[in-house]
């Protein structure tokens, strides 16, 4: 029955919350974990020695490892308060035991989230093992070490380890499936945009070229009054603007063979700094470039330049009111080229970060979101990934990792 109570949050999350925004994930997990813990404590196994045994610690362990002390502390309070409400023998001992155990688990949270899924599963089972071992150690001072105690020891240790392994496997599978779905959606989105942009841009460019040619001939004619020639000049300017939009639209298409280079990104990084230095100076932004990379990569030169320009330009614009510093670093890490672009601007909320790279989403009032979409599309084409760390009023850091 306790194991069923632990499975209910997993099923509830899968059915109702899996497709929700990531910012809702942890609060929902805490509520589900607290409900599961209360149910486990409400229907425990009553031991003949006077104490009770249940699986309440598994939700506390898992939430502590995945979220750290901030959210786990809520579960700790729920556990302590509800245990006092239940009352009975062992209440004070349970309070002391959980109070000692809680900081021990949460201290591993940051390292835990950086490990691979297999290591996380094994470590959670190990924490469960030592948690129950500690519980049995404290219990040994209160009850006789008879056959019943050793039977409890074997059953409780094996139960906690097996249940933790099963639940951790399910949670990691949910996380893996979510990432796989997001990756598929991104690939599908970029593929559609690439095909559509190449097709549309090609079809639009042909009539624009023909129209431009005829208007140039008309502008050279002596039979057209000056006022009408003014209209033709305006039309030519607008045609040039339309051609520029089409050219920009082509950056979403597949890499062009004539633009492909095999390089270490040094030329693109320096070009980005040189072209944006006056713009940065205009906004009182100090721009710094650090380059320490010897790894080479094959990529579309124009698209990579535009990608870096878009990111740096966004960083500068985030500091246009107060000024600040924009640092661009390109270095190598194992078999990856890593690019970091860090600003000290207005920053973004978690909701804004979660929407980056989606068509027509922008944090700027007049923005279209196509610049960031182009960034994600370009990095996706070289099989790279983008990590965004941002805090409101403190700044944003884009970390791009590209395998070579």
PDB file of C-alpha atoms in Angstrom, residues 114-364:
ATOM      1  CA  UNK A 114      25.217  17.113 -12.490  1.00  0.00           C
ATOM      2  CA  UNK A 115      25.645  13.348 -12.563  1.00  0.00           C
ATOM      3  CA  UNK A 116      24.442  10.965 -15.240  1.00  0.00           C
ATOM      4  CA  UNK A 117      21.047   9.244 -14.705  1.00  0.00           C
ATOM      5  CA  UNK A 118      22.592   5.878 -13.835  1.00  0.00           C
ATOM      6  CA  UNK A 119      24.780   7.442 -11.156  1.00  0.00           C
ATOM      7  CA  UNK A 120      21.828   9.388  -9.744  1.00  0.00           C
ATOM      8  CA  UNK A 121      19.748   6.213  -9.429  1.00  0.00           C
ATOM      9  CA  UNK A 122      22.520   4.336  -7.649  1.00  0.00           C
ATOM     10  CA  UNK A 123      23.320   7.249  -5.350  1.00  0.00           C
ATOM     11  CA  UNK A 124      19.674   7.683  -4.301  1.00  0.00           C
ATOM     12  CA  UNK A 125      19.520   3.974  -3.435  1.00  0.00           C
ATOM     13  CA  UNK A 126      22.741   4.360  -1.442  1.00  0.00           C
ATOM     14  CA  UNK A 127      21.288   7.330   0.479  1.00  0.00           C
ATOM     15  CA  UNK A 128      18.171   5.265   1.239  1.00  0.00           C
ATOM     16  CA  UNK A 129      20.356   2.432   2.504  1.00  0.00           C
ATOM     17  CA  UNK A 130      22.336   4.646   4.887  1.00  0.00           C
ATOM     18  CA  UNK A 131      19.193   6.500   6.016  1.00  0.00           C
ATOM     19  CA  UNK A 132      17.514   3.276   7.133  1.00  0.00           C
ATOM     20  CA  UNK A 133      20.798   2.001   8.541  1.00  0.00           C
ATOM     21  CA  UNK A 134      20.921   5.149  10.670  1.00  0.00           C
ATOM     22  CA  UNK A 135      17.277   4.599  11.687  1.00  0.00           C
ATOM     23  CA  UNK A 136      18.057   1.018  12.741  1.00  0.00           C
ATOM     24  CA  UNK A 137      21.128   2.200  14.631  1.00  0.00           C
ATOM     25  CA  UNK A 138      19.015   4.640  16.680  1.00  0.00           C
ATOM     26  CA  UNK A 139      16.346   1.968  17.163  1.00  0.00           C
ATOM     27  CA  UNK A 140      18.932  -0.510  18.471  1.00  0.00           C
ATOM     28  CA  UNK A 141      19.322   1.577  21.638  1.00  0.00           C
ATOM     29  CA  UNK A 142      15.581   1.431  22.349  1.00  0.00           C
ATOM     30  CA  UNK A 143      14.581  -2.181  21.656  1.00  0.00           C
ATOM     31  CA  UNK A 144      16.140  -5.598  22.369  1.00  0.00           C
ATOM     32  CA  UNK A 145      18.340  -6.963  19.579  1.00  0.00           C
ATOM     33  CA  UNK A 146      16.277 -10.098  19.112  1.00  0.00           C
ATOM     34  CA  UNK A 147      15.112 -12.026  16.039  1.00  0.00           C
ATOM     35  CA  UNK A 148      12.320  -9.534  15.359  1.00  0.00           C
ATOM     36  CA  UNK A 149      14.794  -6.655  15.213  1.00  0.00           C
ATOM     37  CA  UNK A 150      17.086  -8.396  12.722  1.00  0.00           C
ATOM     38  CA  UNK A 151      14.095  -9.413  10.605  1.00  0.00           C
ATOM     39  CA  UNK A 152      12.991  -5.770  10.584  1.00  0.00           C
ATOM     40  CA  UNK A 153      16.525  -4.709   9.650  1.00  0.00           C
ATOM     41  CA  UNK A 154      16.747  -7.030   6.639  1.00  0.00           C
ATOM     42  CA  UNK A 155      13.226  -6.259   5.397  1.00  0.00           C
ATOM     43  CA  UNK A 156      13.446  -2.489   5.845  1.00  0.00           C
ATOM     44  CA  UNK A 157      16.846  -2.192   4.162  1.00  0.00           C
ATOM     45  CA  UNK A 158      15.845  -4.320   1.163  1.00  0.00           C
ATOM     46  CA  UNK A 159      12.440  -2.628   0.863  1.00  0.00           C
ATOM     47  CA  UNK A 160      13.843   0.898   0.856  1.00  0.00           C
ATOM     48  CA  UNK A 161      16.588   0.075  -1.634  1.00  0.00           C
ATOM     49  CA  UNK A 162      14.266  -1.735  -4.076  1.00  0.00           C
ATOM     50  CA  UNK A 163      11.497   0.883  -3.875  1.00  0.00           C
ATOM     51  CA  UNK A 164      13.963   3.736  -4.310  1.00  0.00           C
ATOM     52  CA  UNK A 165      15.548   2.060  -7.343  1.00  0.00           C
ATOM     53  CA  UNK A 166      12.143   1.541  -8.988  1.00  0.00           C
ATOM     54  CA  UNK A 167      10.932   5.093  -8.340  1.00  0.00           C
ATOM     55  CA  UNK A 168      14.239   6.669  -9.370  1.00  0.00           C
ATOM     56  CA  UNK A 169      14.180   4.669 -12.600  1.00  0.00           C
ATOM     57  CA  UNK A 170      10.640   5.908 -13.341  1.00  0.00           C
ATOM     58  CA  UNK A 171      11.560   9.535 -12.570  1.00  0.00           C
ATOM     59  CA  UNK A 172      14.696   9.397 -14.719  1.00  0.00           C
ATOM     60  CA  UNK A 173      12.672   7.818 -17.523  1.00  0.00           C
ATOM     61  CA  UNK A 174      10.173  10.696 -17.340  1.00  0.00           C
ATOM     62  CA  UNK A 175      13.033  13.217 -17.479  1.00  0.00           C
ATOM     63  CA  UNK A 176      14.646  11.404 -20.431  1.00  0.00           C
ATOM     64  CA  UNK A 177      11.333  11.209 -22.318  1.00  0.00           C
ATOM     65  CA  UNK A 178      10.668  14.925 -21.738  1.00  0.00           C
ATOM     66  CA  UNK A 179      14.124  15.864 -23.058  1.00  0.00           C
ATOM     67  CA  UNK A 180      13.728  13.544 -26.038  1.00  0.00           C
ATOM     68  CA  UNK A 181      10.342  15.057 -26.887  1.00  0.00           C
ATOM     69  CA  UNK A 182      11.689  18.605 -26.613  1.00  0.00           C
ATOM     70  CA  UNK A 183      14.675  17.686 -28.789  1.00  0.00           C
ATOM     71  CA  UNK A 184      12.381  16.149 -31.399  1.00  0.00           C
ATOM     72  CA  UNK A 185      10.119  19.204 -31.428  1.00  0.00           C
ATOM     73  CA  UNK A 186      13.118  21.509 -31.842  1.00  0.00           C
ATOM     74  CA  UNK A 187      14.484  19.414 -34.710  1.00  0.00           C
ATOM     75  CA  UNK A 188      11.097  19.281 -36.392  1.00  0.00           C
ATOM     76  CA  UNK A 189      10.590  23.039 -35.958  1.00  0.00           C
ATOM     77  CA  UNK A 190      14.000  23.881 -37.406  1.00  0.00           C
ATOM     78  CA  UNK A 191      13.546  21.438 -40.271  1.00  0.00           C
ATOM     79  CA  UNK A 192      10.209  22.988 -41.269  1.00  0.00           C
ATOM     80  CA  UNK A 193      11.596  26.528 -40.960  1.00  0.00           C
ATOM     81  CA  UNK A 194      14.665  25.594 -43.018  1.00  0.00           C
ATOM     82  CA  UNK A 195      12.653  24.029 -45.837  1.00  0.00           C
ATOM     83  CA  UNK A 196       9.998  26.748 -45.849  1.00  0.00           C
ATOM     84  CA  UNK A 197      12.445  29.652 -45.713  1.00  0.00           C
ATOM     85  CA  UNK A 198      14.579  28.344 -48.573  1.00  0.00           C
ATOM     86  CA  UNK A 199      11.531  27.725 -50.748  1.00  0.00           C
ATOM     87  CA  UNK A 200       9.761  31.013 -49.990  1.00  0.00           C
ATOM     88  CA  UNK A 201      12.924  33.124 -50.257  1.00  0.00           C
ATOM     89  CA  UNK A 202      13.756  31.616 -53.641  1.00  0.00           C
ATOM     90  CA  UNK A 203      10.260  32.169 -55.011  1.00  0.00           C
ATOM     91  CA  UNK A 204      10.088  35.756 -53.760  1.00  0.00           C
ATOM     92  CA  UNK A 205      13.569  36.736 -54.918  1.00  0.00           C
ATOM     93  CA  UNK A 206      12.840  36.041 -58.607  1.00  0.00           C
ATOM     94  CA  UNK A 207       9.908  38.498 -59.015  1.00  0.00           C
ATOM     95  CA  UNK A 208      11.759  41.060 -56.881  1.00  0.00           C
ATOM     96  CA  UNK A 209      14.754  40.928 -59.230  1.00  0.00           C
ATOM     97  CA  UNK A 210      12.556  41.341 -62.322  1.00  0.00           C
ATOM     98  CA  UNK A 211      10.597  44.209 -60.762  1.00  0.00           C
ATOM     99  CA  UNK A 212      13.797  45.910 -59.654  1.00  0.00           C
ATOM    100  CA  UNK A 213      15.189  45.736 -63.197  1.00  0.00           C
ATOM    101  CA  UNK A 214      12.106  47.294 -64.790  1.00  0.00           C
ATOM    102  CA  UNK A 215      11.959  50.078 -62.184  1.00  0.00           C
ATOM    103  CA  UNK A 216      15.632  50.927 -62.826  1.00  0.00           C
ATOM    104  CA  UNK A 217      14.887  51.196 -66.553  1.00  0.00           C
ATOM    105  CA  UNK A 218      11.923  53.467 -65.829  1.00  0.00           C
ATOM    106  CA  UNK A 219      14.048  55.692 -63.557  1.00  0.00           C
ATOM    107  CA  UNK A 220      16.504  56.239 -66.446  1.00  0.00           C
ATOM    108  CA  UNK A 221      13.730  57.224 -68.861  1.00  0.00           C
ATOM    109  CA  UNK A 222      13.525  60.884 -69.940  1.00  0.00           C
ATOM    110  CA  UNK A 223       9.791  60.735 -70.659  1.00  0.00           C
ATOM    111  CA  UNK A 224       8.771  60.396 -66.985  1.00  0.00           C
ATOM    112  CA  UNK A 225       8.236  63.598 -64.950  1.00  0.00           C
ATOM    113  CA  UNK A 226      10.435  64.251 -61.915  1.00  0.00           C
ATOM    114  CA  UNK A 227       7.591  63.705 -59.437  1.00  0.00           C
ATOM    115  CA  UNK A 228       6.895  60.219 -60.790  1.00  0.00           C
ATOM    116  CA  UNK A 229      10.641  59.445 -60.731  1.00  0.00           C
ATOM    117  CA  UNK A 230      10.538  60.197 -57.015  1.00  0.00           C
ATOM    118  CA  UNK A 231       7.918  57.504 -56.607  1.00  0.00           C
ATOM    119  CA  UNK A 232      10.128  55.098 -58.543  1.00  0.00           C
ATOM    120  CA  UNK A 233      13.093  55.884 -56.259  1.00  0.00           C
ATOM    121  CA  UNK A 234      10.958  55.127 -53.203  1.00  0.00           C
ATOM    122  CA  UNK A 235       9.858  51.855 -54.820  1.00  0.00           C
ATOM    123  CA  UNK A 236      13.495  50.880 -55.505  1.00  0.00           C
ATOM    124  CA  UNK A 237      14.449  51.563 -51.898  1.00  0.00           C
ATOM    125  CA  UNK A 238      11.587  49.434 -50.645  1.00  0.00           C
ATOM    126  CA  UNK A 239      12.564  46.647 -53.042  1.00  0.00           C
ATOM    127  CA  UNK A 240      16.103  46.718 -51.651  1.00  0.00           C
ATOM    128  CA  UNK A 241      14.674  46.481 -48.156  1.00  0.00           C
ATOM    129  CA  UNK A 242      12.514  43.531 -49.231  1.00  0.00           C
ATOM    130  CA  UNK A 243      15.575  41.812 -50.732  1.00  0.00           C
ATOM    131  CA  UNK A 244      17.444  42.301 -47.459  1.00  0.00           C
ATOM    132  CA  UNK A 245      14.560  40.704 -45.543  1.00  0.00           C
ATOM    133  CA  UNK A 246      14.639  37.756 -47.959  1.00  0.00           C
ATOM    134  CA  UNK A 247      18.410  37.436 -47.486  1.00  0.00           C
ATOM    135  CA  UNK A 248      17.965  37.440 -43.716  1.00  0.00           C
ATOM    136  CA  UNK A 249      15.255  34.838 -44.089  1.00  0.00           C
ATOM    137  CA  UNK A 250      17.726  32.590 -45.920  1.00  0.00           C
ATOM    138  CA  UNK A 251      19.797  32.332 -42.740  1.00  0.00           C
ATOM    139  CA  UNK A 252      17.189  29.827 -41.520  1.00  0.00           C
ATOM    140  CA  UNK A 253      17.791  27.570 -44.505  1.00  0.00           C
ATOM    141  CA  UNK A 254      20.371  24.833 -44.813  1.00  0.00           C
ATOM    142  CA  UNK A 255      24.071  25.844 -44.722  1.00  0.00           C
ATOM    143  CA  UNK A 256      25.207  27.052 -48.135  1.00  0.00           C
ATOM    144  CA  UNK A 257      28.133  25.129 -49.659  1.00  0.00           C
ATOM    145  CA  UNK A 258      29.837  28.336 -50.854  1.00  0.00           C
ATOM    146  CA  UNK A 259      29.875  29.649 -47.273  1.00  0.00           C
ATOM    147  CA  UNK A 260      31.217  26.499 -45.585  1.00  0.00           C
ATOM    148  CA  UNK A 261      34.583  26.829 -43.832  1.00  0.00           C
ATOM    149  CA  UNK A 262      36.731  24.632 -41.594  1.00  0.00           C
ATOM    150  CA  UNK A 263      37.986  26.949 -38.886  1.00  0.00           C
ATOM    151  CA  UNK A 264      38.331  27.599 -35.137  1.00  0.00           C
ATOM    152  CA  UNK A 265      35.808  30.511 -34.959  1.00  0.00           C
ATOM    153  CA  UNK A 266      38.537  33.112 -34.340  1.00  0.00           C
ATOM    154  CA  UNK A 267      37.722  35.162 -37.435  1.00  0.00           C
ATOM    155  CA  UNK A 268      33.985  35.128 -36.658  1.00  0.00           C
ATOM    156  CA  UNK A 269      34.537  36.142 -33.016  1.00  0.00           C
ATOM    157  CA  UNK A 270      36.845  39.038 -33.968  1.00  0.00           C
ATOM    158  CA  UNK A 271      34.485  40.139 -36.749  1.00  0.00           C
ATOM    159  CA  UNK A 272      31.594  40.205 -34.257  1.00  0.00           C
ATOM    160  CA  UNK A 273      33.587  42.340 -31.823  1.00  0.00           C
ATOM    161  CA  UNK A 274      34.785  44.779 -34.517  1.00  0.00           C
ATOM    162  CA  UNK A 275      31.353  45.274 -36.053  1.00  0.00           C
ATOM    163  CA  UNK A 276      29.571  45.745 -32.698  1.00  0.00           C
ATOM    164  CA  UNK A 277      32.227  47.795 -30.896  1.00  0.00           C
ATOM    165  CA  UNK A 278      30.751  51.181 -31.988  1.00  0.00           C
ATOM    166  CA  UNK A 279      27.235  50.002 -31.074  1.00  0.00           C
ATOM    167  CA  UNK A 280      28.469  48.900 -27.643  1.00  0.00           C
ATOM    168  CA  UNK A 281      30.298  52.220 -27.110  1.00  0.00           C
ATOM    169  CA  UNK A 282      27.104  54.093 -27.980  1.00  0.00           C
ATOM    170  CA  UNK A 283      25.307  52.281 -25.139  1.00  0.00           C
ATOM    171  CA  UNK A 284      28.191  52.687 -22.625  1.00  0.00           C
ATOM    172  CA  UNK A 285      28.975  48.976 -22.776  1.00  0.00           C
ATOM    173  CA  UNK A 286      32.521  47.669 -22.406  1.00  0.00           C
ATOM    174  CA  UNK A 287      33.023  44.743 -24.804  1.00  0.00           C
ATOM    175  CA  UNK A 288      35.751  42.184 -24.132  1.00  0.00           C
ATOM    176  CA  UNK A 289      36.823  39.162 -26.218  1.00  0.00           C
ATOM    177  CA  UNK A 290      38.873  36.228 -24.953  1.00  0.00           C
ATOM    178  CA  UNK A 291      39.930  33.533 -27.450  1.00  0.00           C
ATOM    179  CA  UNK A 292      41.735  30.333 -26.468  1.00  0.00           C
ATOM    180  CA  UNK A 293      40.687  27.631 -28.914  1.00  0.00           C
ATOM    181  CA  UNK A 294      42.686  25.385 -31.233  1.00  0.00           C
ATOM    182  CA  UNK A 295      39.864  23.013 -32.205  1.00  0.00           C
ATOM    183  CA  UNK A 296      38.420  23.298 -35.719  1.00  0.00           C
ATOM    184  CA  UNK A 297      34.879  22.821 -36.952  1.00  0.00           C
ATOM    185  CA  UNK A 298      33.029  22.844 -40.274  1.00  0.00           C
ATOM    186  CA  UNK A 299      30.212  25.417 -40.407  1.00  0.00           C
ATOM    187  CA  UNK A 300      28.459  28.067 -42.482  1.00  0.00           C
ATOM    188  CA  UNK A 301      30.530  31.206 -41.949  1.00  0.00           C
ATOM    189  CA  UNK A 302      27.700  33.688 -42.582  1.00  0.00           C
ATOM    190  CA  UNK A 303      25.255  31.906 -40.308  1.00  0.00           C
ATOM    191  CA  UNK A 304      27.786  31.595 -37.470  1.00  0.00           C
ATOM    192  CA  UNK A 305      28.668  35.288 -37.734  1.00  0.00           C
ATOM    193  CA  UNK A 306      25.002  36.252 -37.633  1.00  0.00           C
ATOM    194  CA  UNK A 307      24.460  33.933 -34.660  1.00  0.00           C
ATOM    195  CA  UNK A 308      27.231  35.602 -32.610  1.00  0.00           C
ATOM    196  CA  UNK A 309      26.114  39.081 -33.693  1.00  0.00           C
ATOM    197  CA  UNK A 310      22.520  38.402 -32.606  1.00  0.00           C
ATOM    198  CA  UNK A 311      23.578  37.156 -29.166  1.00  0.00           C
ATOM    199  CA  UNK A 312      26.024  40.002 -28.545  1.00  0.00           C
ATOM    200  CA  UNK A 313      23.580  42.614 -29.834  1.00  0.00           C
ATOM    201  CA  UNK A 314      20.893  41.305 -27.478  1.00  0.00           C
ATOM    202  CA  UNK A 315      23.364  41.486 -24.606  1.00  0.00           C
ATOM    203  CA  UNK A 316      24.254  45.095 -25.424  1.00  0.00           C
ATOM    204  CA  UNK A 317      20.594  46.094 -25.729  1.00  0.00           C
ATOM    205  CA  UNK A 318      19.866  44.568 -22.309  1.00  0.00           C
ATOM    206  CA  UNK A 319      22.298  47.141 -20.855  1.00  0.00           C
ATOM    207  CA  UNK A 320      21.280  50.155 -22.951  1.00  0.00           C
ATOM    208  CA  UNK A 321      19.806  52.067 -19.991  1.00  0.00           C
ATOM    209  CA  UNK A 322      22.545  51.546 -17.410  1.00  0.00           C
ATOM    210  CA  UNK A 323      25.596  50.472 -19.403  1.00  0.00           C
ATOM    211  CA  UNK A 324      27.743  47.553 -18.306  1.00  0.00           C
ATOM    212  CA  UNK A 325      30.129  44.894 -19.565  1.00  0.00           C
ATOM    213  CA  UNK A 326      29.779  42.257 -22.266  1.00  0.00           C
ATOM    214  CA  UNK A 327      32.350  39.465 -22.221  1.00  0.00           C
ATOM    215  CA  UNK A 328      32.718  36.955 -25.039  1.00  0.00           C
ATOM    216  CA  UNK A 329      34.912  33.897 -24.475  1.00  0.00           C
ATOM    217  CA  UNK A 330      35.779  31.123 -26.917  1.00  0.00           C
ATOM    218  CA  UNK A 331      37.743  28.198 -25.517  1.00  0.00           C
ATOM    219  CA  UNK A 332      38.074  24.441 -25.775  1.00  0.00           C
ATOM    220  CA  UNK A 333      36.879  21.867 -23.270  1.00  0.00           C
ATOM    221  CA  UNK A 334      37.787  18.259 -24.076  1.00  0.00           C
ATOM    222  CA  UNK A 335      36.329  17.726 -27.580  1.00  0.00           C
ATOM    223  CA  UNK A 336      34.004  20.732 -27.502  1.00  0.00           C
ATOM    224  CA  UNK A 337      34.287  24.354 -28.566  1.00  0.00           C
ATOM    225  CA  UNK A 338      32.645  26.415 -25.824  1.00  0.00           C
ATOM    226  CA  UNK A 339      31.384  29.966 -26.399  1.00  0.00           C
ATOM    227  CA  UNK A 340      30.190  32.049 -23.454  1.00  0.00           C
ATOM    228  CA  UNK A 341      28.503  35.418 -23.898  1.00  0.00           C
ATOM    229  CA  UNK A 342      27.905  37.155 -20.574  1.00  0.00           C
ATOM    230  CA  UNK A 343      26.231  40.501 -19.924  1.00  0.00           C
ATOM    231  CA  UNK A 344      25.346  42.497 -16.812  1.00  0.00           C
ATOM    232  CA  UNK A 345      21.953  43.608 -18.107  1.00  0.00           C
ATOM    233  CA  UNK A 346      18.358  43.352 -16.951  1.00  0.00           C
ATOM    234  CA  UNK A 347      18.299  39.539 -17.046  1.00  0.00           C
ATOM    235  CA  UNK A 348      15.311  37.275 -17.591  1.00  0.00           C
ATOM    236  CA  UNK A 349      12.850  35.277 -15.533  1.00  0.00           C
ATOM    237  CA  UNK A 350      12.656  31.477 -15.742  1.00  0.00           C
ATOM    238  CA  UNK A 351       9.497  31.786 -17.839  1.00  0.00           C
ATOM    239  CA  UNK A 352      11.270  33.999 -20.371  1.00  0.00           C
ATOM    240  CA  UNK A 353      14.273  31.674 -20.561  1.00  0.00           C
ATOM    241  CA  UNK A 354      11.971  28.682 -21.146  1.00  0.00           C
ATOM    242  CA  UNK A 355      10.434  30.422 -24.211  1.00  0.00           C
ATOM    243  CA  UNK A 356      13.717  31.449 -25.861  1.00  0.00           C
ATOM    244  CA  UNK A 357      14.138  30.130 -29.392  1.00  0.00           C
ATOM    245  CA  UNK A 358      10.436  29.884 -30.107  1.00  0.00           C
ATOM    246  CA  UNK A 359       9.122  31.717 -33.201  1.00  0.00           C
ATOM    247  CA  UNK A 360       7.792  35.225 -32.582  1.00  0.00           C
ATOM    248  CA  UNK A 361       8.665  35.223 -28.883  1.00  0.00           C
ATOM    249  CA  UNK A 362      10.800  38.168 -27.783  1.00  0.00           C
ATOM    250  CA  UNK A 363      11.550  39.940 -24.512  1.00  0.00           C
ATOM    251  CA  UNK A 364      11.841  43.225 -26.444  1.00  0.00           C
TER     252      UNK A 364
END
